[in-house]
Amino acid sequence: MGVIKSTVSLPSVIDLLGRLEAMNTNRPEKTLSSSSPPLGGDIQSATPPQTTCNSQIHSISEKIKETTVPKRRRLVQKSGEINLQHRGIKHRGHRYMSDIFTTLLDLKWRYNILIFGMVFLLTWTGFGFLWWLVAFAHGDMDSRVETDVSVDICVNNVQSFVGAFLFSLETQTTIGYGYRSISEECPEAVFLLVCQSIVSCFIEGIILGAVLAKVSRSKKRAATLIFSRQACIAERDGKLCFMFRIGDLRSDSNIVEAHIRAYLIRSRITPEGEVLPLCNYDMNVGYDKGFDRLLLFSPYIITHVIDKSSPLFYISENDLKHEHFEIIVLLEGIVESMGNTTQVRSSYLPDEIHWGARFTSMITRSVAGYASNYSLFDTHYLVETAPDSAFVRGEKERRCMEENRRNGVTDDSEW
């Protein structure tokens, strides 16, 4: 929501613009004087039009009004991200660290690479310091050790901390150049070598598992499952329906057991005065008849019949312009290539719903069979649809049937 960043309050700015406009409109017209051009001259070039200042003030005031109009916030973004922040959680860091594997999976790649690199550097440096202590305590860094062959050496060719760090690096990564090594005369070095090998196996197992799970995560599969940018309301099979389109961009890896759900989110006040800011209402998309199970071989138009159980039952075309709600749609299924469950989300605000429109057909016949043109995925065309709500339509039909019954007129559809 755009806000003018200034030390002056917005009401004072609007008041100042109003005063300037009033002064400009009440200013007397300029009369011709001796300095004015002759009657045959160009008078308009000498006196600029009075509407210039008015238009500038009007445009500035309109821009200020546009910036102060609040935008409708959505709970679920078009990309599927949930716009909800969790605050006031006690011991949040401890809870996240207790589930470190899921935390690593939820982090972005750049943070994962940074964490993995820091873990390796810390373990190499820590064990390098321990190897330096072992060599220093055993006297391997004494200058006489290099010339005296009879002296037993704990860690060969480790004369400084840099040498101990390189030996730690070679041990943990199992490089084994052969220049630096431990001897059997030093049991503490053998114990430290076993400990570092166990720790390295543990760290590498966690990192490799996290990388493999993050690469094969089915969450990325949702990027090729798309929803239409807008939804439509029109008649289908004689009933008023809410419709949106979904498609799968992949043709070689399908979604198995795909099913769709839809919910309407809006605030509600109970009779006791309790405010429910995010009250959800289920929207039937055919799960009672099995229509919610989809074959996503081609783009599919999801239909919700607006009947008495629908939260859109009392909403007309005019009401849709002033309503504050959000329709959230969810698609879940199993990725055929990996066997993992994936979910894709989207939402529609009232200004993204077109009353009296239908989606353009995308399927055409080709020589090989069928083809779907995804350039028409978000296109729709207008159809004649009454602006009344489903409730008003039902009342009109009921009154018409009662009037026909009183007049003795029978409905041919019953025969």
PDB file of C-alpha atoms in Angstrom, residues 88-190:
ATOM      1  CA  GLY A  88       5.144 -14.386  19.634  1.00  0.00           C
ATOM      2  CA  ILE A  89       6.381 -18.003  19.469  1.00  0.00           C
ATOM      3  CA  LYS A  90       8.320 -18.944  22.594  1.00  0.00           C
ATOM      4  CA  HIS A  91      11.546 -20.903  22.162  1.00  0.00           C
ATOM      5  CA  ARG A  92      11.182 -20.719  18.414  1.00  0.00           C
ATOM      6  CA  GLY A  93      14.870 -21.341  17.726  1.00  0.00           C
ATOM      7  CA  HIS A  94      14.929 -24.395  19.987  1.00  0.00           C
ATOM      8  CA  ARG A  95      11.851 -25.852  18.320  1.00  0.00           C
ATOM      9  CA  TYR A  96      13.321 -25.330  14.857  1.00  0.00           C
ATOM     10  CA  MET A  97      16.663 -26.836  15.858  1.00  0.00           C
ATOM     11  CA  SER A  98      14.940 -29.902  17.300  1.00  0.00           C
ATOM     12  CA  ASP A  99      13.692 -30.553  13.767  1.00  0.00           C
ATOM     13  CA  ILE A 100      16.955 -29.629  12.049  1.00  0.00           C
ATOM     14  CA  PHE A 101      16.379 -31.775   8.966  1.00  0.00           C
ATOM     15  CA  THR A 102      13.100 -30.032   8.051  1.00  0.00           C
ATOM     16  CA  THR A 103      14.701 -26.674   8.832  1.00  0.00           C
ATOM     17  CA  LEU A 104      17.506 -27.396   6.366  1.00  0.00           C
ATOM     18  CA  LEU A 105      14.989 -28.408   3.709  1.00  0.00           C
ATOM     19  CA  ASP A 106      12.993 -25.202   4.133  1.00  0.00           C
ATOM     20  CA  LEU A 107      16.067 -22.964   3.861  1.00  0.00           C
ATOM     21  CA  LYS A 108      17.142 -21.526   0.539  1.00  0.00           C
ATOM     22  CA  TRP A 109      20.073 -23.032  -1.335  1.00  0.00           C
ATOM     23  CA  ARG A 110      22.459 -20.168  -0.572  1.00  0.00           C
ATOM     24  CA  TYR A 111      21.936 -20.586   3.155  1.00  0.00           C
ATOM     25  CA  ASN A 112      22.332 -24.357   2.912  1.00  0.00           C
ATOM     26  CA  ILE A 113      25.617 -24.008   1.027  1.00  0.00           C
ATOM     27  CA  LEU A 114      26.834 -21.489   3.592  1.00  0.00           C
ATOM     28  CA  ILE A 115      25.901 -23.766   6.507  1.00  0.00           C
ATOM     29  CA  PHE A 116      27.480 -26.844   4.927  1.00  0.00           C
ATOM     30  CA  GLY A 117      30.700 -24.958   4.186  1.00  0.00           C
ATOM     31  CA  MET A 118      30.875 -23.570   7.723  1.00  0.00           C
ATOM     32  CA  VAL A 119      30.300 -27.033   9.219  1.00  0.00           C
ATOM     33  CA  PHE A 120      33.175 -28.512   7.212  1.00  0.00           C
ATOM     34  CA  LEU A 121      35.508 -25.629   8.016  1.00  0.00           C
ATOM     35  CA  LEU A 122      34.700 -25.798  11.730  1.00  0.00           C
ATOM     36  CA  THR A 123      35.258 -29.556  11.937  1.00  0.00           C
ATOM     37  CA  TRP A 124      38.515 -29.374   9.972  1.00  0.00           C
ATOM     38  CA  THR A 125      39.757 -26.525  12.144  1.00  0.00           C
ATOM     39  CA  GLY A 126      38.589 -28.124  15.403  1.00  0.00           C
ATOM     40  CA  PHE A 127      40.182 -31.477  14.754  1.00  0.00           C
ATOM     41  CA  GLY A 128      43.261 -29.725  13.342  1.00  0.00           C
ATOM     42  CA  PHE A 129      43.641 -27.989  16.692  1.00  0.00           C
ATOM     43  CA  LEU A 130      43.302 -31.340  18.486  1.00  0.00           C
ATOM     44  CA  TRP A 131      45.954 -32.882  16.211  1.00  0.00           C
ATOM     45  CA  TRP A 132      48.228 -29.928  16.942  1.00  0.00           C
ATOM     46  CA  LEU A 133      47.744 -30.479  20.700  1.00  0.00           C
ATOM     47  CA  VAL A 134      48.562 -34.164  20.351  1.00  0.00           C
ATOM     48  CA  ALA A 135      51.710 -33.415  18.359  1.00  0.00           C
ATOM     49  CA  PHE A 136      52.750 -30.613  20.719  1.00  0.00           C
ATOM     50  CA  ALA A 137      52.175 -32.722  23.857  1.00  0.00           C
ATOM     51  CA  HIS A 138      54.135 -35.608  22.381  1.00  0.00           C
ATOM     52  CA  GLY A 139      57.026 -33.339  21.409  1.00  0.00           C
ATOM     53  CA  ASP A 140      56.762 -33.882  17.670  1.00  0.00           C
ATOM     54  CA  MET A 141      57.419 -30.188  17.010  1.00  0.00           C
ATOM     55  CA  ASP A 142      60.842 -30.225  18.632  1.00  0.00           C
ATOM     56  CA  SER A 143      63.644 -29.446  16.202  1.00  0.00           C
ATOM     57  CA  ARG A 144      65.610 -32.531  17.315  1.00  0.00           C
ATOM     58  CA  VAL A 145      62.875 -34.846  16.129  1.00  0.00           C
ATOM     59  CA  GLU A 146      63.716 -34.183  12.474  1.00  0.00           C
ATOM     60  CA  THR A 147      67.371 -35.337  12.902  1.00  0.00           C
ATOM     61  CA  ASP A 148      67.047 -37.984  15.642  1.00  0.00           C
ATOM     62  CA  VAL A 149      65.681 -41.192  14.126  1.00  0.00           C
ATOM     63  CA  SER A 150      65.415 -42.991  17.483  1.00  0.00           C
ATOM     64  CA  VAL A 151      62.729 -40.638  18.760  1.00  0.00           C
ATOM     65  CA  ASP A 152      59.183 -41.980  18.345  1.00  0.00           C
ATOM     66  CA  ILE A 153      56.879 -39.561  16.508  1.00  0.00           C
ATOM     67  CA  CYS A 154      53.113 -39.485  17.150  1.00  0.00           C
ATOM     68  CA  VAL A 155      52.098 -37.660  13.961  1.00  0.00           C
ATOM     69  CA  ASN A 156      54.625 -37.663  11.161  1.00  0.00           C
ATOM     70  CA  ASN A 157      55.432 -34.430   9.303  1.00  0.00           C
ATOM     71  CA  VAL A 158      53.247 -32.192  11.463  1.00  0.00           C
ATOM     72  CA  GLN A 159      55.466 -29.328  12.591  1.00  0.00           C
ATOM     73  CA  SER A 160      52.907 -26.479  12.834  1.00  0.00           C
ATOM     74  CA  PHE A 161      49.221 -25.725  13.098  1.00  0.00           C
ATOM     75  CA  VAL A 162      48.972 -25.489   9.319  1.00  0.00           C
ATOM     76  CA  GLY A 163      50.360 -28.993   9.032  1.00  0.00           C
ATOM     77  CA  ALA A 164      47.847 -30.222  11.642  1.00  0.00           C
ATOM     78  CA  PHE A 165      45.001 -28.546   9.728  1.00  0.00           C
ATOM     79  CA  LEU A 166      46.067 -30.200   6.479  1.00  0.00           C
ATOM     80  CA  PHE A 167      46.307 -33.571   8.206  1.00  0.00           C
ATOM     81  CA  SER A 168      42.782 -33.082   9.623  1.00  0.00           C
ATOM     82  CA  LEU A 169      41.515 -32.183   6.152  1.00  0.00           C
ATOM     83  CA  GLU A 170      43.160 -35.240   4.562  1.00  0.00           C
ATOM     84  CA  THR A 171      41.804 -37.520   7.290  1.00  0.00           C
ATOM     85  CA  GLN A 172      38.196 -36.326   7.144  1.00  0.00           C
ATOM     86  CA  THR A 173      38.016 -36.272   3.350  1.00  0.00           C
ATOM     87  CA  THR A 174      39.965 -39.576   3.085  1.00  0.00           C
ATOM     88  CA  ILE A 175      42.429 -38.044   0.629  1.00  0.00           C
ATOM     89  CA  GLY A 176      45.449 -39.875   2.019  1.00  0.00           C
ATOM     90  CA  TYR A 177      48.428 -38.262   0.285  1.00  0.00           C
ATOM     91  CA  GLY A 178      50.778 -40.454   2.360  1.00  0.00           C
ATOM     92  CA  TYR A 179      53.041 -37.638   3.545  1.00  0.00           C
ATOM     93  CA  ARG A 180      51.417 -37.122   6.950  1.00  0.00           C
ATOM     94  CA  SER A 181      50.377 -40.120   9.075  1.00  0.00           C
ATOM     95  CA  ILE A 182      50.120 -41.371  12.642  1.00  0.00           C
ATOM     96  CA  SER A 183      52.200 -44.094  14.271  1.00  0.00           C
ATOM     97  CA  GLU A 184      51.195 -46.960  16.492  1.00  0.00           C
ATOM     98  CA  GLU A 185      53.294 -45.533  19.321  1.00  0.00           C
ATOM     99  CA  CYS A 186      50.630 -42.979  20.119  1.00  0.00           C
ATOM    100  CA  PRO A 187      47.270 -44.440  21.315  1.00  0.00           C
ATOM    101  CA  GLU A 188      45.701 -40.986  21.793  1.00  0.00           C
ATOM    102  CA  ALA A 189      46.263 -40.264  18.088  1.00  0.00           C
ATOM    103  CA  VAL A 190      44.566 -43.541  17.160  1.00  0.00           C
TER     104      VAL A 190
END
